PDB file of C-alpha atoms in Angstrom:
ATOM      1  CA  MET A   1     129.759  91.513 121.732  1.00 94.00           C
ATOM      2  CA  LEU A   2     126.078  91.700 121.878  1.00 97.00           C
ATOM      3  CA  LYS A   3     124.460  88.349 123.286  1.00 98.00           C
ATOM      4  CA  PHE A   4     120.713  88.028 123.654  1.00 98.00           C
ATOM      5  CA  ALA A   5     118.138  85.283 123.651  1.00 98.00           C
ATOM      6  CA  HIS A   6     115.218  84.958 121.057  1.00 98.00           C
ATOM      7  CA  ILE A   7     112.018  82.907 121.797  1.00 98.00           C
ATOM      8  CA  THR A   8     108.859  83.084 120.035  1.00 98.00           C
ATOM      9  CA  ASP A   9     105.140  81.978 119.713  1.00 98.00           C
ATOM     10  CA  LEU A  10     104.547  81.282 123.316  1.00 98.00           C
ATOM     11  CA  HIS A  11     100.707  80.862 122.874  1.00 98.00           C
ATOM     12  CA  LEU A  12      99.977  81.326 126.414  1.00 98.00           C
ATOM     13  CA  THR A  13      96.434  81.020 127.624  1.00 97.00           C
ATOM     14  CA  ALA A  14      94.637  82.109 130.844  1.00 94.00           C
ATOM     15  CA  GLY A  15      94.754  78.505 132.179  1.00 91.00           C
ATOM     16  CA  GLU A  16      93.641  75.871 129.629  1.00 91.00           C
ATOM     17  CA  PRO A  17      96.132  73.758 127.309  1.00 92.00           C
ATOM     18  CA  TYR A  18      96.631  74.986 123.867  1.00 91.00           C
ATOM     19  CA  VAL A  19      95.664  72.012 121.710  1.00 90.00           C
ATOM     20  CA  GLY A  20      97.126  69.840 124.276  1.00 91.00           C
ATOM     21  CA  TYR A  21     100.342  71.739 125.008  1.00 95.00           C
ATOM     22  CA  ASP A  22     101.088  73.236 128.354  1.00 97.00           C
ATOM     23  CA  THR A  23     102.880  76.331 126.863  1.00 98.00           C
ATOM     24  CA  ALA A  24     103.216  78.020 130.237  1.00 97.00           C
ATOM     25  CA  ALA A  25     105.336  75.240 131.463  1.00 97.00           C
ATOM     26  CA  ALA A  26     107.390  75.151 128.267  1.00 97.00           C
ATOM     27  CA  THR A  27     107.911  78.803 128.340  1.00 98.00           C
ATOM     28  CA  ARG A  28     109.016  78.600 132.073  1.00 97.00           C
ATOM     29  CA  ARG A  29     111.436  75.822 131.218  1.00 98.00           C
ATOM     30  CA  ALA A  30     113.030  77.847 128.441  1.00 98.00           C
ATOM     31  CA  LEU A  31     113.336  80.869 130.577  1.00 98.00           C
ATOM     32  CA  THR A  32     114.923  78.907 133.456  1.00 97.00           C
ATOM     33  CA  HIS A  33     117.369  77.301 131.092  1.00 97.00           C
ATOM     34  CA  MET A  34     118.405  80.487 129.485  1.00 98.00           C
ATOM     35  CA  ARG A  35     118.780  81.999 132.936  1.00 97.00           C
ATOM     36  CA  ASP A  36     120.751  79.223 134.298  1.00 96.00           C
ATOM     37  CA  VAL A  37     122.868  78.486 131.203  1.00 96.00           C
ATOM     38  CA  PHE A  38     123.296  81.900 129.640  1.00 98.00           C
ATOM     39  CA  PRO A  39     123.394  84.363 132.720  1.00 97.00           C
ATOM     40  CA  ASP A  40     125.430  86.736 130.534  1.00 98.00           C
ATOM     41  CA  ILE A  41     122.826  87.432 127.941  1.00 98.00           C
ATOM     42  CA  ASP A  42     121.978  91.152 127.608  1.00 98.00           C
ATOM     43  CA  PHE A  43     118.292  90.917 127.116  1.00 98.00           C
ATOM     44  CA  LEU A  44     115.452  88.719 125.707  1.00 98.00           C
ATOM     45  CA  VAL A  45     113.324  89.112 122.614  1.00 98.00           C
ATOM     46  CA  ILE A  46     109.970  87.602 122.229  1.00 98.00           C
ATOM     47  CA  THR A  47     108.738  87.929 118.755  1.00 98.00           C
ATOM     48  CA  GLY A  48     104.807  87.596 118.995  1.00 96.00           C
ATOM     49  CA  ASP A  49     101.833  85.389 119.593  1.00 97.00           C
ATOM     50  CA  LEU A  50     102.623  85.894 123.231  1.00 98.00           C
ATOM     51  CA  ALA A  51      98.821  84.730 123.933  1.00 98.00           C
ATOM     52  CA  ASN A  52      96.847  82.053 121.778  1.00 97.00           C
ATOM     53  CA  TRP A  53      93.327  83.879 122.262  1.00 97.00           C
ATOM     54  CA  GLY A  54      94.599  87.444 123.517  1.00 97.00           C
ATOM     55  CA  GLU A  55      92.913  86.993 126.959  1.00 97.00           C
ATOM     56  CA  VAL A  56      94.071  89.662 129.448  1.00 97.00           C
ATOM     57  CA  GLY A  57      94.713  86.564 131.824  1.00 97.00           C
ATOM     58  CA  ALA A  58      97.422  85.198 129.287  1.00 98.00           C
ATOM     59  CA  TYR A  59      99.432  88.497 129.426  1.00 98.00           C
ATOM     60  CA  ARG A  60      99.200  88.604 133.021  1.00 97.00           C
ATOM     61  CA  ARG A  61     100.596  84.938 132.991  1.00 97.00           C
ATOM     62  CA  LEU A  62     103.409  86.295 131.011  1.00 98.00           C
ATOM     63  CA  LYS A  63     104.058  89.096 133.475  1.00 97.00           C
ATOM     64  CA  GLU A  64     104.307  86.342 136.118  1.00 97.00           C
ATOM     65  CA  LEU A  65     106.624  84.113 133.986  1.00 97.00           C
ATOM     66  CA  LEU A  66     108.939  87.335 133.605  1.00 97.00           C
ATOM     67  CA  GLU A  67     108.888  88.389 136.951  1.00 95.00           C
ATOM     68  CA  GLU A  68     112.119  86.486 138.120  1.00 87.00           C
ATOM     69  CA  PHE A  69     113.901  86.862 134.870  1.00 96.00           C
ATOM     70  CA  PRO A  70     116.847  88.876 135.565  1.00 96.00           C
ATOM     71  CA  LYS A  71     117.303  90.498 132.035  1.00 97.00           C
ATOM     72  CA  PRO A  72     115.259  93.194 130.086  1.00 97.00           C
ATOM     73  CA  ALA A  73     112.666  91.563 127.741  1.00 98.00           C
ATOM     74  CA  PHE A  74     111.421  93.025 124.638  1.00 98.00           C
ATOM     75  CA  LEU A  75     107.852  92.022 123.758  1.00 98.00           C
ATOM     76  CA  MET A  76     105.928  91.946 120.420  1.00 98.00           C
ATOM     77  CA  ILE A  77     102.626  90.960 119.255  1.00 98.00           C
ATOM     78  CA  GLY A  78     101.694  88.476 116.379  1.00 98.00           C
ATOM     79  CA  ASN A  79      98.555  87.339 114.692  1.00 98.00           C
ATOM     80  CA  HIS A  80      97.137  85.506 117.747  1.00 98.00           C
ATOM     81  CA  ASP A  81      97.631  88.470 119.972  1.00 98.00           C
ATOM     82  CA  ASN A  82      94.975  90.982 120.964  1.00 97.00           C
ATOM     83  CA  ARG A  83      96.679  94.420 120.558  1.00 97.00           C
ATOM     84  CA  ALA A  84      94.308  96.085 122.949  1.00 97.00           C
ATOM     85  CA  ASN A  85      94.806  93.778 125.883  1.00 98.00           C
ATOM     86  CA  PHE A  86      98.480  93.511 125.120  1.00 98.00           C
ATOM     87  CA  LEU A  87      98.598  97.438 125.260  1.00 97.00           C
ATOM     88  CA  ALA A  88      96.520  97.363 128.362  1.00 97.00           C
ATOM     89  CA  GLU A  89      99.001  95.161 130.342  1.00 97.00           C
ATOM     90  CA  PHE A  90     102.453  96.263 128.618  1.00 97.00           C
ATOM     91  CA  GLY A  91     101.605  99.765 127.163  1.00 95.00           C
ATOM     92  CA  ASP A  92     103.975 101.632 129.695  1.00 95.00           C
ATOM     93  CA  ARG A  93     106.747  99.181 129.157  1.00 94.00           C
ATOM     94  CA  TYR A  94     108.045 100.929 125.934  1.00 96.00           C
ATOM     95  CA  ASP A  95     107.509 103.909 123.741  1.00 96.00           C
ATOM     96  CA  PHE A  96     105.152 102.539 121.215  1.00 97.00           C
ATOM     97  CA  ALA A  97     104.614 104.183 117.995  1.00 97.00           C
ATOM     98  CA  LEU A  98     100.697 103.975 118.618  1.00 97.00           C
ATOM     99  CA  PRO A  99      98.173 102.844 117.777  1.00 96.00           C
ATOM    100  CA  TYR A 100     100.440 100.082 116.603  1.00 97.00           C
ATOM    101  CA  ALA A 101     102.593  97.939 119.079  1.00 97.00           C
ATOM    102  CA  GLN A 102     105.894  98.744 117.397  1.00 97.00           C
ATOM    103  CA  TYR A 103     109.052 100.615 118.782  1.00 98.00           C
ATOM    104  CA  ALA A 104     112.560 100.966 118.497  1.00 98.00           C
ATOM    105  CA  ALA A 105     115.420 100.654 121.156  1.00 97.00           C
ATOM    106  CA  GLU A 106     119.257 101.188 121.313  1.00 96.00           C
ATOM    107  CA  PHE A 107     121.469  98.577 122.737  1.00 95.00           C
ATOM    108  CA  GLY A 108     125.078  97.691 122.519  1.00 93.00           C
ATOM    109  CA  GLY A 109     125.647 100.073 119.668  1.00 96.00           C
ATOM    110  CA  HIS A 110     122.846  98.779 117.604  1.00 97.00           C
ATOM    111  CA  ARG A 111     119.489 100.129 116.629  1.00 98.00           C
ATOM    112  CA  LEU A 112     116.830  97.556 117.704  1.00 98.00           C
ATOM    113  CA  LEU A 113     113.515  97.621 115.610  1.00 98.00           C
ATOM    114  CA  PHE A 114     110.368  95.788 116.765  1.00 98.00           C
ATOM    115  CA  LEU A 115     107.727  95.699 114.146  1.00 98.00           C
ATOM    116  CA  ASP A 116     103.985  95.245 114.648  1.00 98.00           C
ATOM    117  CA  THR A 117     102.909  93.077 111.485  1.00 98.00           C
ATOM    118  CA  GLN A 118      99.417  92.082 112.778  1.00 98.00           C
ATOM    119  CA  THR A 119      96.470  93.017 110.441  1.00 96.00           C
ATOM    120  CA  VAL A 120      92.751  92.686 110.863  1.00 91.00           C
ATOM    121  CA  GLY A 121      90.982  89.683 109.708  1.00 91.00           C
ATOM    122  CA  THR A 122      93.595  87.247 108.806  1.00 95.00           C
ATOM    123  CA  HIS A 123      96.302  85.231 110.237  1.00 96.00           C
ATOM    124  CA  GLY A 124      98.655  86.549 107.631  1.00 97.00           C
ATOM    125  CA  GLY A 125     100.147  90.040 108.248  1.00 97.00           C
ATOM    126  CA  ALA A 126     100.953  93.334 106.609  1.00 97.00           C
ATOM    127  CA  LEU A 127     102.679  96.754 107.285  1.00 97.00           C
ATOM    128  CA  SER A 128     100.166  99.372 106.703  1.00 96.00           C
ATOM    129  CA  PRO A 129     101.529 102.660 104.796  1.00 97.00           C
ATOM    130  CA  GLU A 130     101.864 104.328 108.324  1.00 97.00           C
ATOM    131  CA  ARG A 131     103.905 101.324 109.833  1.00 98.00           C
ATOM    132  CA  LEU A 132     106.086 101.612 106.509  1.00 98.00           C
ATOM    133  CA  GLU A 133     106.652 105.283 107.078  1.00 98.00           C
ATOM    134  CA  TRP A 134     107.670 104.795 110.563  1.00 98.00           C
ATOM    135  CA  LEU A 135     110.075 101.869 109.570  1.00 98.00           C
ATOM    136  CA  GLU A 136     111.615 104.157 106.876  1.00 97.00           C
ATOM    137  CA  ALA A 137     111.980 107.011 109.242  1.00 98.00           C
ATOM    138  CA  GLN A 138     113.703 104.784 112.025  1.00 97.00           C
ATOM    139  CA  LEU A 139     116.136 103.426 109.446  1.00 97.00           C
ATOM    140  CA  ALA A 140     116.796 106.992 108.095  1.00 96.00           C
ATOM    141  CA  GLY A 141     117.074 108.677 111.288  1.00 94.00           C
ATOM    142  CA  SER A 142     119.914 106.900 112.963  1.00 93.00           C
ATOM    143  CA  PRO A 143     123.448 105.763 111.698  1.00 95.00           C
ATOM    144  CA  LEU A 144     123.533 102.622 113.971  1.00 97.00           C
ATOM    145  CA  PRO A 145     123.430  99.219 112.360  1.00 98.00           C
ATOM    146  CA  VAL A 146     120.172  97.637 112.769  1.00 98.00           C
ATOM    147  CA  LEU A 147     118.729  94.550 114.241  1.00 98.00           C
ATOM    148  CA  MET A 148     115.031  93.810 113.202  1.00 98.00           C
ATOM    149  CA  PHE A 149     112.474  91.795 114.664  1.00 98.00           C
ATOM    150  CA  MET A 150     109.092  90.957 113.367  1.00 98.00           C
ATOM    151  CA  HIS A 151     106.516  88.149 113.978  1.00 98.00           C
ATOM    152  CA  HIS A 152     105.729  86.952 110.365  1.00 98.00           C
ATOM    153  CA  HIS A 153     108.478  85.714 108.192  1.00 98.00           C
ATOM    154  CA  PRO A 154     110.171  88.598 106.044  1.00 98.00           C
ATOM    155  CA  THR A 155     109.771  86.866 102.650  1.00 98.00           C
ATOM    156  CA  ALA A 156     108.055  83.843 101.094  1.00 97.00           C
ATOM    157  CA  VAL A 157     109.877  80.758 101.929  1.00 96.00           C
ATOM    158  CA  GLY A 158     108.467  78.308  99.503  1.00 95.00           C
ATOM    159  CA  ALA A 159     106.135  76.330 101.837  1.00 95.00           C
ATOM    160  CA  PRO A 160     102.460  77.103 100.731  1.00 95.00           C
ATOM    161  CA  SER A 161     101.193  76.660 104.272  1.00 94.00           C
ATOM    162  CA  PHE A 162     103.569  79.119 105.541  1.00 96.00           C
ATOM    163  CA  ASP A 163     103.499  81.621 102.816  1.00 96.00           C
ATOM    164  CA  ALA A 164      99.513  81.642 102.677  1.00 95.00           C
ATOM    165  CA  LYS A 165      99.948  83.441 106.116  1.00 96.00           C
ATOM    166  CA  GLY A 166     102.802  85.605 105.162  1.00 97.00           C
ATOM    167  CA  LEU A 167     103.067  89.568 104.656  1.00 97.00           C
ATOM    168  CA  ALA A 168     100.335  90.621 102.284  1.00 96.00           C
ATOM    169  CA  ASN A 169     102.662  93.713 101.154  1.00 96.00           C
ATOM    170  CA  TRP A 170     105.980  91.851 101.010  1.00 97.00           C
ATOM    171  CA  PRO A 171     107.116  93.811  97.654  1.00 97.00           C
ATOM    172  CA  GLN A 172     106.662  97.265  99.612  1.00 98.00           C
ATOM    173  CA  PHE A 173     108.531  95.923 102.558  1.00 98.00           C
ATOM    174  CA  HIS A 174     111.185  94.582 100.389  1.00 98.00           C
ATOM    175  CA  ALA A 175     111.641  97.960  98.806  1.00 98.00           C
ATOM    176  CA  ILE A 176     112.588  99.387 102.133  1.00 98.00           C
ATOM    177  CA  LEU A 177     114.945  96.428 102.918  1.00 98.00           C
ATOM    178  CA  SER A 178     116.613  97.080  99.597  1.00 98.00           C
ATOM    179  CA  ARG A 179     117.115 100.848 100.338  1.00 98.00           C
ATOM    180  CA  TYR A 180     118.776 100.052 103.759  1.00 98.00           C
ATOM    181  CA  ARG A 181     120.351  96.772 103.179  1.00 97.00           C
ATOM    182  CA  HIS A 182     123.759  98.274 104.062  1.00 96.00           C
ATOM    183  CA  ARG A 183     122.421  98.994 107.640  1.00 96.00           C
ATOM    184  CA  ILE A 184     120.130  96.029 108.569  1.00 98.00           C
ATOM    185  CA  ARG A 185     122.471  93.333 109.703  1.00 98.00           C
ATOM    186  CA  HIS A 186     119.802  90.508 110.392  1.00 98.00           C
ATOM    187  CA  ILE A 187     116.214  89.945 110.692  1.00 98.00           C
ATOM    188  CA  PHE A 188     114.793  87.661 113.742  1.00 98.00           C
ATOM    189  CA  HIS A 189     111.105  86.378 113.332  1.00 98.00           C
ATOM    190  CA  GLY A 190     108.627  83.661 114.517  1.00 98.00           C
ATOM    191  CA  HIS A 191     105.205  82.602 113.101  1.00 98.00           C
ATOM    192  CA  CYS A 192     106.283  79.694 111.288  1.00 97.00           C
ATOM    193  CA  HIS A 193     106.741  77.358 114.166  1.00 97.00           C
ATOM    194  CA  ALA A 194     109.660  76.078 112.362  1.00 97.00           C
ATOM    195  CA  LEU A 195     113.585  76.421 112.216  1.00 97.00           C
ATOM    196  CA  LEU A 196     114.163  78.835 109.052  1.00 97.00           C
ATOM    197  CA  GLN A 197     117.244  80.600 107.866  1.00 97.00           C
ATOM    198  CA  GLY A 198     117.707  82.580 104.589  1.00 97.00           C
ATOM    199  CA  ASN A 199     118.480  85.904 103.058  1.00 98.00           C
ATOM    200  CA  VAL A 200     116.161  88.582 101.541  1.00 98.00           C
ATOM    201  CA  GLU A 201     117.462  91.665  99.779  1.00 98.00           C
ATOM    202  CA  GLY A 202     120.977  90.745 100.927  1.00 97.00           C
ATOM    203  CA  ILE A 203     119.783  90.629 104.507  1.00 98.00           C
ATOM    204  CA  SER A 204     119.994  87.315 106.498  1.00 98.00           C
ATOM    205  CA  PHE A 205     117.139  86.136 108.670  1.00 98.00           C
ATOM    206  CA  THR A 206     116.327  83.258 111.269  1.00 98.00           C
ATOM    207  CA  GLY A 207     113.091  81.879 112.581  1.00 98.00           C
ATOM    208  CA  ILE A 208     112.594  79.295 115.228  1.00 98.00           C
ATOM    209  CA  ARG A 209     110.238  76.771 116.919  1.00 98.00           C
ATOM    210  CA  SER A 210     107.346  77.685 119.112  1.00 98.00           C
ATOM    211  CA  MET A 211     106.490  76.734 122.787  1.00 98.00           C
ATOM    212  CA  GLY A 212     103.671  74.732 121.415  1.00 96.00           C
ATOM    213  CA  PRO A 213     103.016  72.413 118.218  1.00 96.00           C
ATOM    214  CA  GLN A 214     105.621  72.565 115.705  1.00 97.00           C
ATOM    215  CA  ALA A 215     105.043  72.821 111.859  1.00 96.00           C
ATOM    216  CA  TYR A 216     106.785  70.408 109.319  1.00 95.00           C
ATOM    217  CA  THR A 217     108.195  72.176 106.495  1.00 92.00           C
ATOM    218  CA  ASP A 218     106.551  70.636 103.461  1.00 91.00           C
ATOM    219  CA  LEU A 219     106.975  72.292 100.243  1.00 93.00           C
ATOM    220  CA  LYS A 220     104.165  70.657  98.358  1.00 92.00           C
ATOM    221  CA  THR A 221     100.839  70.808 100.281  1.00 92.00           C
ATOM    222  CA  ASP A 222      98.694  73.749 101.211  1.00 91.00           C
ATOM    223  CA  PHE A 223      97.639  71.733 104.249  1.00 92.00           C
ATOM    224  CA  ALA A 224      99.132  72.618 107.720  1.00 90.00           C
ATOM    225  CA  CYS A 225     101.543  69.704 108.625  1.00 93.00           C
ATOM    226  CA  ARG A 226     102.615  69.117 112.214  1.00 94.00           C
ATOM    227  CA  TRP A 227     105.326  66.905 113.822  1.00 94.00           C
ATOM    228  CA  PHE A 228     106.126  66.152 117.315  1.00 94.00           C
ATOM    229  CA  VAL A 229     109.377  67.642 117.987  1.00 96.00           C
ATOM    230  CA  GLU A 230     110.618  69.805 120.835  1.00 96.00           C
ATOM    231  CA  PRO A 231     110.456  73.584 121.175  1.00 97.00           C
ATOM    232  CA  THR A 232     113.609  75.639 120.861  1.00 98.00           C
ATOM    233  CA  TYR A 233     114.886  79.004 121.559  1.00 98.00           C
ATOM    234  CA  ALA A 234     118.043  80.720 120.167  1.00 98.00           C
ATOM    235  CA  ILE A 235     120.956  82.548 121.686  1.00 98.00           C
ATOM    236  CA  ALA A 236     122.394  85.274 119.252  1.00 98.00           C
ATOM    237  CA  LEU A 237     125.917  86.357 119.152  1.00 98.00           C
ATOM    238  CA  VAL A 238     126.493  89.938 117.499  1.00 98.00           C
ATOM    239  CA  THR A 239     130.054  91.200 116.925  1.00 97.00           C
ATOM    240  CA  ASP A 240     131.258  93.810 114.465  1.00 95.00           C
ATOM    241  CA  ASN A 241     131.612  91.580 111.478  1.00 96.00           C
ATOM    242  CA  SER A 242     129.539  88.546 112.357  1.00 97.00           C
ATOM    243  CA  ILE A 243     126.051  87.264 113.642  1.00 98.00           C
ATOM    244  CA  VAL A 244     125.756  83.497 114.749  1.00 98.00           C
ATOM    245  CA  THR A 245     122.595  82.006 116.460  1.00 98.00           C
ATOM    246  CA  HIS A 246     123.046  78.905 118.369  1.00 98.00           C
ATOM    247  CA  ILE A 247     119.620  76.960 118.703  1.00 98.00           C
ATOM    248  CA  GLN A 248     118.987  75.706 122.235  1.00 98.00           C
ATOM    249  CA  ASP A 249     117.119  72.238 122.552  1.00 97.00           C
ATOM    250  CA  PHE A 250     116.278  73.010 126.190  1.00 97.00           C
ATOM    251  CA  ASN A 251     113.815  70.085 126.769  1.00 95.00           C
ATOM    252  CA  TYR A 252     116.726  67.428 125.628  1.00 94.00           C
ATOM    253  CA  PRO A 253     116.628  64.973 128.774  1.00 91.00           C
ATOM    254  CA  GLY A 254     119.786  62.963 128.005  1.00 91.00           C
ATOM    255  CA  PRO A 255     123.473  63.611 129.034  1.00 93.00           C
ATOM    256  CA  VAL A 256     125.969  66.098 127.567  1.00 91.00           C
ATOM    257  CA  THR A 257     129.306  64.471 127.466  1.00 93.00           C
ATOM    258  CA  VAL A 258     132.552  66.447 127.741  1.00 93.00           C
ATOM    259  CA  ASN A 259     135.883  65.103 126.184  1.00 90.00           C
ATOM    260  CA  GLU A 260     139.225  66.326 125.382  1.00 91.00           C
ATOM    261  CA  ARG A 261     139.401  67.448 121.761  1.00 90.00           C
ATOM    262  CA  GLN A 262     141.041  64.811 119.556  1.00 88.00           C
ATOM    263  CA  LYS A 263     144.729  65.660 118.646  1.00 94.00           C
ATOM    264  CA  PHE A 264     145.650  65.214 115.093  1.00 94.00           C
ATOM    265  CA  ASP A 265     148.567  63.091 115.652  1.00 93.00           C
ATOM    266  CA  HIS A 266     146.157  60.604 117.330  1.00 94.00           C
ATOM    267  CA  PHE A 267     143.883  60.859 114.238  1.00 95.00           C
ATOM    268  CA  ILE A 268     146.962  60.055 112.070  1.00 95.00           C
ATOM    269  CA  LYS A 269     147.552  57.144 113.967  1.00 96.00           C
ATOM    270  CA  LEU A 270     143.982  55.866 113.949  1.00 95.00           C
ATOM    271  CA  CYS A 271     143.995  56.156 110.053  1.00 96.00           C
ATOM    272  CA  ALA A 272     147.366  54.546 109.842  1.00 96.00           C
ATOM    273  CA  ASP A 273     145.943  51.595 111.965  1.00 97.00           C
ATOM    274  CA  ARG A 274     143.453  51.203 109.131  1.00 97.00           C
ATOM    275  CA  GLY A 275     145.893  51.354 106.244  1.00 96.00           C
ATOM    276  CA  VAL A 276     145.157  55.024 105.365  1.00 97.00           C
ATOM    277  CA  THR A 277     147.988  57.632 105.091  1.00 94.00           C
ATOM    278  CA  VAL A 278     147.242  61.061 106.027  1.00 94.00           C
ATOM    279  CA  PRO A 279     148.992  63.633 103.915  1.00 93.00           C
ATOM    280  CA  LEU A 280     151.250  65.987 105.886  1.00 89.00           C
ATOM    281  CA  ALA A 281     151.921  68.446 102.933  1.00 90.00           C
ATOM    282  CA  GLU A 282     149.602  70.626 100.690  1.00 91.00           C
ATOM    283  CA  PRO A 283     149.299  68.926  97.204  1.00 89.00           C
ATOM    284  CA  ALA A 284     151.908  70.111  94.714  1.00 85.00           C
ATOM    285  CA  GLN A 285     150.918  72.481  91.998  1.00 81.00           C
ATOM    286  CA  MET A 286     149.712  71.017  88.808  1.00 75.00           C
ATOM    287  CA  GLU A 287     151.956  71.539  85.931  1.00 73.00           C
ATOM    288  CA  ASP A 288     150.527  74.054  83.309  1.00 71.00           C
ATOM    289  CA  ILE A 289     150.031  72.010  80.181  1.00 66.00           C
ATOM    290  CA  SER A 290     148.165  74.758  78.337  1.00 64.00           C
TER     291      SER A 290
END
């Protein structure tokens, strides 16, 4: 089984709060939580918006946060990142398909594809022809099953404020997904600052919350809607025939109670005490009256 952590939209700065949020502190708590609670993960993926303003100081801050993290970390850029500054700090970490910050790796019998969806002049994204060619070559060039990671959401989700900042060329991207749907097992993304799950061209996808402000999924308004809920990260469990993501509310301050699982005999008695009989046999087949 492949087991890894997914976190996104750190929005780190060189020191100032990000719209009132201490995103570095939130990121540190998340990394500490996953290190302590899930020491057996294989790696960590951060799906973009590492920095909010793209400062070199923010990327150096990320380096400091990752110094004590004991597992490999795969980093990606989003619309808030500065590609040049990111590559200046992390350019020797992966075999990037320059000039873009996208790359591939292999882990646990899977091909991992990390896309660069940043495009000039917009918070939305796009995959230029060169990046689409690279993606198709990666999918065609290996027989391994694929896990795909991207910053922007992979398809329209029906929330106007989200989709206005989506990929400008979804149709071209979807055409490639359709051709390789038998190989792409799942897509993990960020950008939306919200818990999302869905399916595009037969491929499942999930998105998670940020380390800063969270977006409320309003399906009517074009305006950005925020609400004050806690950040999350996810733990993904990948087996030969399943993929499950467990959302981690790492800021939860309350207790976690541990109790013995209820025995069904006990359930029967509790129901009987309330005058309800629990059936102990499957229902009889209905007589065919046709």
